[in-house]
XYZ file of C-alpha atoms in Angstrom:
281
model
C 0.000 0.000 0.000
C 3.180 2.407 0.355
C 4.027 4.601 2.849
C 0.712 4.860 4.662
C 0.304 8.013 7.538
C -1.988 9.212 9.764
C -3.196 12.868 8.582
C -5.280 13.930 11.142
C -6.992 12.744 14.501
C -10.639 14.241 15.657
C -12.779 13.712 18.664
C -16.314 15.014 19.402
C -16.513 15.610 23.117
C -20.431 16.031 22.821
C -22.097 13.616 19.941
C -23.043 15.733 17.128
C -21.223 18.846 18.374
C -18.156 20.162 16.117
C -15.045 17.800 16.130
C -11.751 18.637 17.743
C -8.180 18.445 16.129
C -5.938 16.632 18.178
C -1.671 16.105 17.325
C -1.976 12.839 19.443
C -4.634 10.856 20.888
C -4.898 7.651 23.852
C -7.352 5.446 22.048
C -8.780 3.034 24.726
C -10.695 0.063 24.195
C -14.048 1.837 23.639
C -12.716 4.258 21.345
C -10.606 7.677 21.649
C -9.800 9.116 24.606
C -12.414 12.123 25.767
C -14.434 11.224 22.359
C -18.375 11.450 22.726
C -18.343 10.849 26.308
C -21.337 12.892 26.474
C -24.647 13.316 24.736
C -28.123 15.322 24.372
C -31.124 13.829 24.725
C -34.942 14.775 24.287
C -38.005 14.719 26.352
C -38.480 10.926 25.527
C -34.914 9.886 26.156
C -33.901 9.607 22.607
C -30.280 10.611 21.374
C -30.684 13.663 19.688
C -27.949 14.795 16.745
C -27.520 16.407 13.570
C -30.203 14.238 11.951
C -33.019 16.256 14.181
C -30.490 19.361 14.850
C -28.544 20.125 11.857
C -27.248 23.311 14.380
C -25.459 21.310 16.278
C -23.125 21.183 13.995
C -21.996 24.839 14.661
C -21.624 24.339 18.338
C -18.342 23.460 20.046
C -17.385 21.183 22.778
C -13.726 21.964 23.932
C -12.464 19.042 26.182
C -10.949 20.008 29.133
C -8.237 18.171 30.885
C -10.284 17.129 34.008
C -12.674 15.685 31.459
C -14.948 18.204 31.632
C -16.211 20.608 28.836
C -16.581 24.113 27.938
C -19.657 24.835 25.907
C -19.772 27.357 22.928
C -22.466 28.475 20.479
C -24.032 31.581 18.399
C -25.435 33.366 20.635
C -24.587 32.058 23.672
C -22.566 32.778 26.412
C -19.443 29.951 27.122
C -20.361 27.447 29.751
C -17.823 25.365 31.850
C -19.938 21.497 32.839
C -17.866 19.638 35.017
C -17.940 15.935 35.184
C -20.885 15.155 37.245
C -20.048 13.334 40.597
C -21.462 9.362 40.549
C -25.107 8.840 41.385
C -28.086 8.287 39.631
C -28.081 7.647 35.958
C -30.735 8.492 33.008
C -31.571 5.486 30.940
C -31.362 7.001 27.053
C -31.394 5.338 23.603
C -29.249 5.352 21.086
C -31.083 3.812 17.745
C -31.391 0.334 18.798
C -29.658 0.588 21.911
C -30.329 1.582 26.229
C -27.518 3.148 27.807
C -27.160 4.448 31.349
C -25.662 7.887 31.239
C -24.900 10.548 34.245
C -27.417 13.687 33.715
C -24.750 16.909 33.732
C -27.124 19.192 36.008
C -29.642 22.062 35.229
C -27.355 24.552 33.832
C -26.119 22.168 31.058
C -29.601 21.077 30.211
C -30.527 24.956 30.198
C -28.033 26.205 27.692
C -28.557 23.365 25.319
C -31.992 23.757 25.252
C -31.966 27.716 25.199
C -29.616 26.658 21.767
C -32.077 24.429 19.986
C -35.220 25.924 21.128
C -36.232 22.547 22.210
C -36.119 20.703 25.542
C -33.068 18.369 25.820
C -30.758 17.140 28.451
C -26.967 16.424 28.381
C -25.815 12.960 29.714
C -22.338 11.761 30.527
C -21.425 8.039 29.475
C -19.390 7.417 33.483
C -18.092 4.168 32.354
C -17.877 3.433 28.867
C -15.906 -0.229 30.066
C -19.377 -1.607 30.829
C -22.325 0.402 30.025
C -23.105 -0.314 26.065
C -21.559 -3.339 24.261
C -20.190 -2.935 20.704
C -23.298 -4.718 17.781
C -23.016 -8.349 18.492
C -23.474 -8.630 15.308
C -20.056 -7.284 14.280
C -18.357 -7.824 17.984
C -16.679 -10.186 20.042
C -17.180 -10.691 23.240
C -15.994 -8.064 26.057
C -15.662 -5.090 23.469
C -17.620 -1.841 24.331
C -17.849 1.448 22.462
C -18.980 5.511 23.370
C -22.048 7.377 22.539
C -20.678 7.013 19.131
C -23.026 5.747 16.365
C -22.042 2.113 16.654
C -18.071 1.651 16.989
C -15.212 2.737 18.645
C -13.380 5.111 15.893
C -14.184 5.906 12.163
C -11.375 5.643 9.900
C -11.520 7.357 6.243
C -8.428 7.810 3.954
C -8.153 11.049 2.242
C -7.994 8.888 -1.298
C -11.607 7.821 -1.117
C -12.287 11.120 -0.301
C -10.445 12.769 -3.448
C -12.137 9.896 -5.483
C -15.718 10.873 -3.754
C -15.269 14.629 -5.129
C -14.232 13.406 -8.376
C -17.910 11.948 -8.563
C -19.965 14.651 -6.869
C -18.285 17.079 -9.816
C -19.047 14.886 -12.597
C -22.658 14.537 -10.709
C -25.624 16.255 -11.116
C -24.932 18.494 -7.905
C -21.448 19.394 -8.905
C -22.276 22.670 -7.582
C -21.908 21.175 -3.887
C -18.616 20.087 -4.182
C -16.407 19.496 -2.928
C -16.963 18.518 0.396
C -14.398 19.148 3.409
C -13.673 15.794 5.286
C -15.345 16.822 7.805
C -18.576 16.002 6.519
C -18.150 12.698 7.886
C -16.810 13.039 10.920
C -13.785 10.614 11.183
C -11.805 10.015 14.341
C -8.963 9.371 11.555
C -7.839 10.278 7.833
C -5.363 7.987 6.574
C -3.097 8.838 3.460
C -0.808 7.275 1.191
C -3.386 4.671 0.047
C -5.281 3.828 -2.945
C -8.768 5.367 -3.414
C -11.500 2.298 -1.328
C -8.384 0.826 -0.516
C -10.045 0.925 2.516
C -12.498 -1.673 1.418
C -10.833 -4.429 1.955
C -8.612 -4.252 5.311
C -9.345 -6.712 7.802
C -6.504 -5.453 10.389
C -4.397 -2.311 10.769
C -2.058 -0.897 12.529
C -1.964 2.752 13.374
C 1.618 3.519 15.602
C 1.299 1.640 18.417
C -1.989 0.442 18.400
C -3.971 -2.538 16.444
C -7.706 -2.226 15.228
C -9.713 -4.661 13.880
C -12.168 -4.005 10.681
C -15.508 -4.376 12.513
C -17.370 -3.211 9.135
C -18.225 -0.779 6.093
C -19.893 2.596 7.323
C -23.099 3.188 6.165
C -23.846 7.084 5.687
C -26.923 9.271 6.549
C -28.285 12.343 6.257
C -25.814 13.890 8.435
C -23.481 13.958 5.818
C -25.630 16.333 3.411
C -25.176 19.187 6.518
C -22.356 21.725 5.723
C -20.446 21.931 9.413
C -19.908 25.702 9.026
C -23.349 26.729 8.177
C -25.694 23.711 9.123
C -27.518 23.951 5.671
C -28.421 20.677 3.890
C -27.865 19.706 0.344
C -27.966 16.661 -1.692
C -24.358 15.504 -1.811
C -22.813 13.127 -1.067
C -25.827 10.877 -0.639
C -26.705 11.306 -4.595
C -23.610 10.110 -5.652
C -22.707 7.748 -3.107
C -25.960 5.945 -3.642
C -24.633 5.739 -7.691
C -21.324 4.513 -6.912
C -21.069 3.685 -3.590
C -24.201 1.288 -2.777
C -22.692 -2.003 -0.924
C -25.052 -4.315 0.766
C -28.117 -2.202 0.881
C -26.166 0.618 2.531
C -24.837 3.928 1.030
C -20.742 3.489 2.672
C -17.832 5.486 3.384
C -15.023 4.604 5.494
C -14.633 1.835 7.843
C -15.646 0.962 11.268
C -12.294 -0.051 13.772
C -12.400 -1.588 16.920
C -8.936 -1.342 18.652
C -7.282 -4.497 20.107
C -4.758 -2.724 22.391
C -4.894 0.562 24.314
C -2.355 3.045 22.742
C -1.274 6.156 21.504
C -1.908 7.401 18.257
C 0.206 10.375 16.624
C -0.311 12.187 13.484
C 2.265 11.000 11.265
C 2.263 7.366 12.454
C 2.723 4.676 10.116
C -0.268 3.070 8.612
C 0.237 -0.413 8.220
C -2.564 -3.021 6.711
C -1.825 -6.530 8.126
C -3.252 -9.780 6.072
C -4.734 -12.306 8.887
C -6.847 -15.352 8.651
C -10.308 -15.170 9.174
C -11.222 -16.194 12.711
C -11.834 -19.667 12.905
C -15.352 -20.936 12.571
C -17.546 -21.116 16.471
């Protein structure tokens, strides 16, 4: 594959909120360090993001280094929310799944809700070791993940993306293009590979630390929302659903599960490693 690299590393404190660049990263068994420990939900308990509040996408989490964040939006004064002491949890959903999470207290709920207009409340995930297993389907036994979609990090190589904007132009909503990686939120950009070269890794290796391939990422709506203005568009759902239509879902980028806690650092080696398949149950 060449000289593979890691380009860039991004967390998202708060689930949906803007990402944050990070030089190096601690990725734990459950995903990045500090990454979407915490998460808004509405008056029913539901997980609320981009797909029901394309805005979030123009407010910031900072993480600070107690773990705790600092809150910024139009409009809004900053907020400091400490981690919230032990105690009683809130039982939310995330698409198909119940998670325990640690409410943040009144004045978080307030100034989230004052932002969207709409009642929420913000939840911390207190121990992401036990509270929400990874998809059985795609997991083995033990592994856990964040308030994340479904997995522990998303990986996309810069390649794919390249290739991607090659399509959208040649599209019939050329106009939108082309579209900043952030679009799709990765925890990492790989380059130095082949465009989809992505497709077809089983393991890698990313400095210290081993992932395995859990699965394909399958792309919504959240992708059509420009992060700097929260305004939806067509791309790249049109032309990913052309060209990009695998197994019923419209993908881009792949789903890793680490095998060893780590550190990451932009500029580490990116190395694709052929295994068996695991033996038959």
């Amino acid at each position: 594959m060449g000289h593979a690299q890691l380009l860039s590393i991004h967390i998202h404190p708060v689930k949906a909120f803007r990402g944050q660049s990070l030089r190096e990263v601690v990725v734990e068994p459950w995903g990045p360090a500090g990454d979407r420990r915490w998460a808004l939900i509405d008056d029913g308990g539901r997980v609320v993001t981009q797909r029901q509040q394309p805005r979030l996408a123009l407010a910031a989490a900072e993480l600070l280094p107690d773990g705790g964040l600092r809150l910024s939006a139009p409009g809004l004064e900053p907020l400091t929310v400490p981690v919230p002491e032990p105690g009683d949890t809130v039982s939310m959903e995330i698409f198909r799944d119940k998670v325990e999470g640690v409410p943040a207290g009144d004045a978080a709920d307030a100034w989230c809700s004052a932002y969207l207009g709409a009642e929420v409340r913000l939840l911390h995930l207190d121990d992401p070791a036990t509270r929400r297993p990874v998809d059985p389907e795609y997991a083995r036994p033990g592994e856990t993940v964040s308030f994340a979609d479904g997995y522990p990090l998303l990986a996309v190589s810069a390649a794919s993306l390249d290739a991607l904007n090659s399509l959208i132009a040649a599209g019939d909503h050329a106009v939108e293009g082309p579209l900043p990686m952030n679009r799709f939120r990765p925890n990492v950009v790989v380059g130095g590979t082949e465009p989809w070269a992505e497709d077809d890794w089983t393991r890698v290796e990313i400095g210290e630390v081993a992932f395995r391939v859990a699965k394909m990422c399958g792309r919504c709506v959240v992708t059509t929302t420009d992060q700097s203005t929260a305004a939806r568009g067509k791309e790249p759902l049109h032309s990913l659903g052309r060209h990009r239509r695998i197994g019923g879902k419209l993908v881009f980028g792949q789903n890793l599960v680490p095998l060893n806690r780590g550190t990451i650092r932009v500029g580490d080696a990116v190395r694709v490693v052929t295994c068996p398949p695991d033996p038959a149950p």
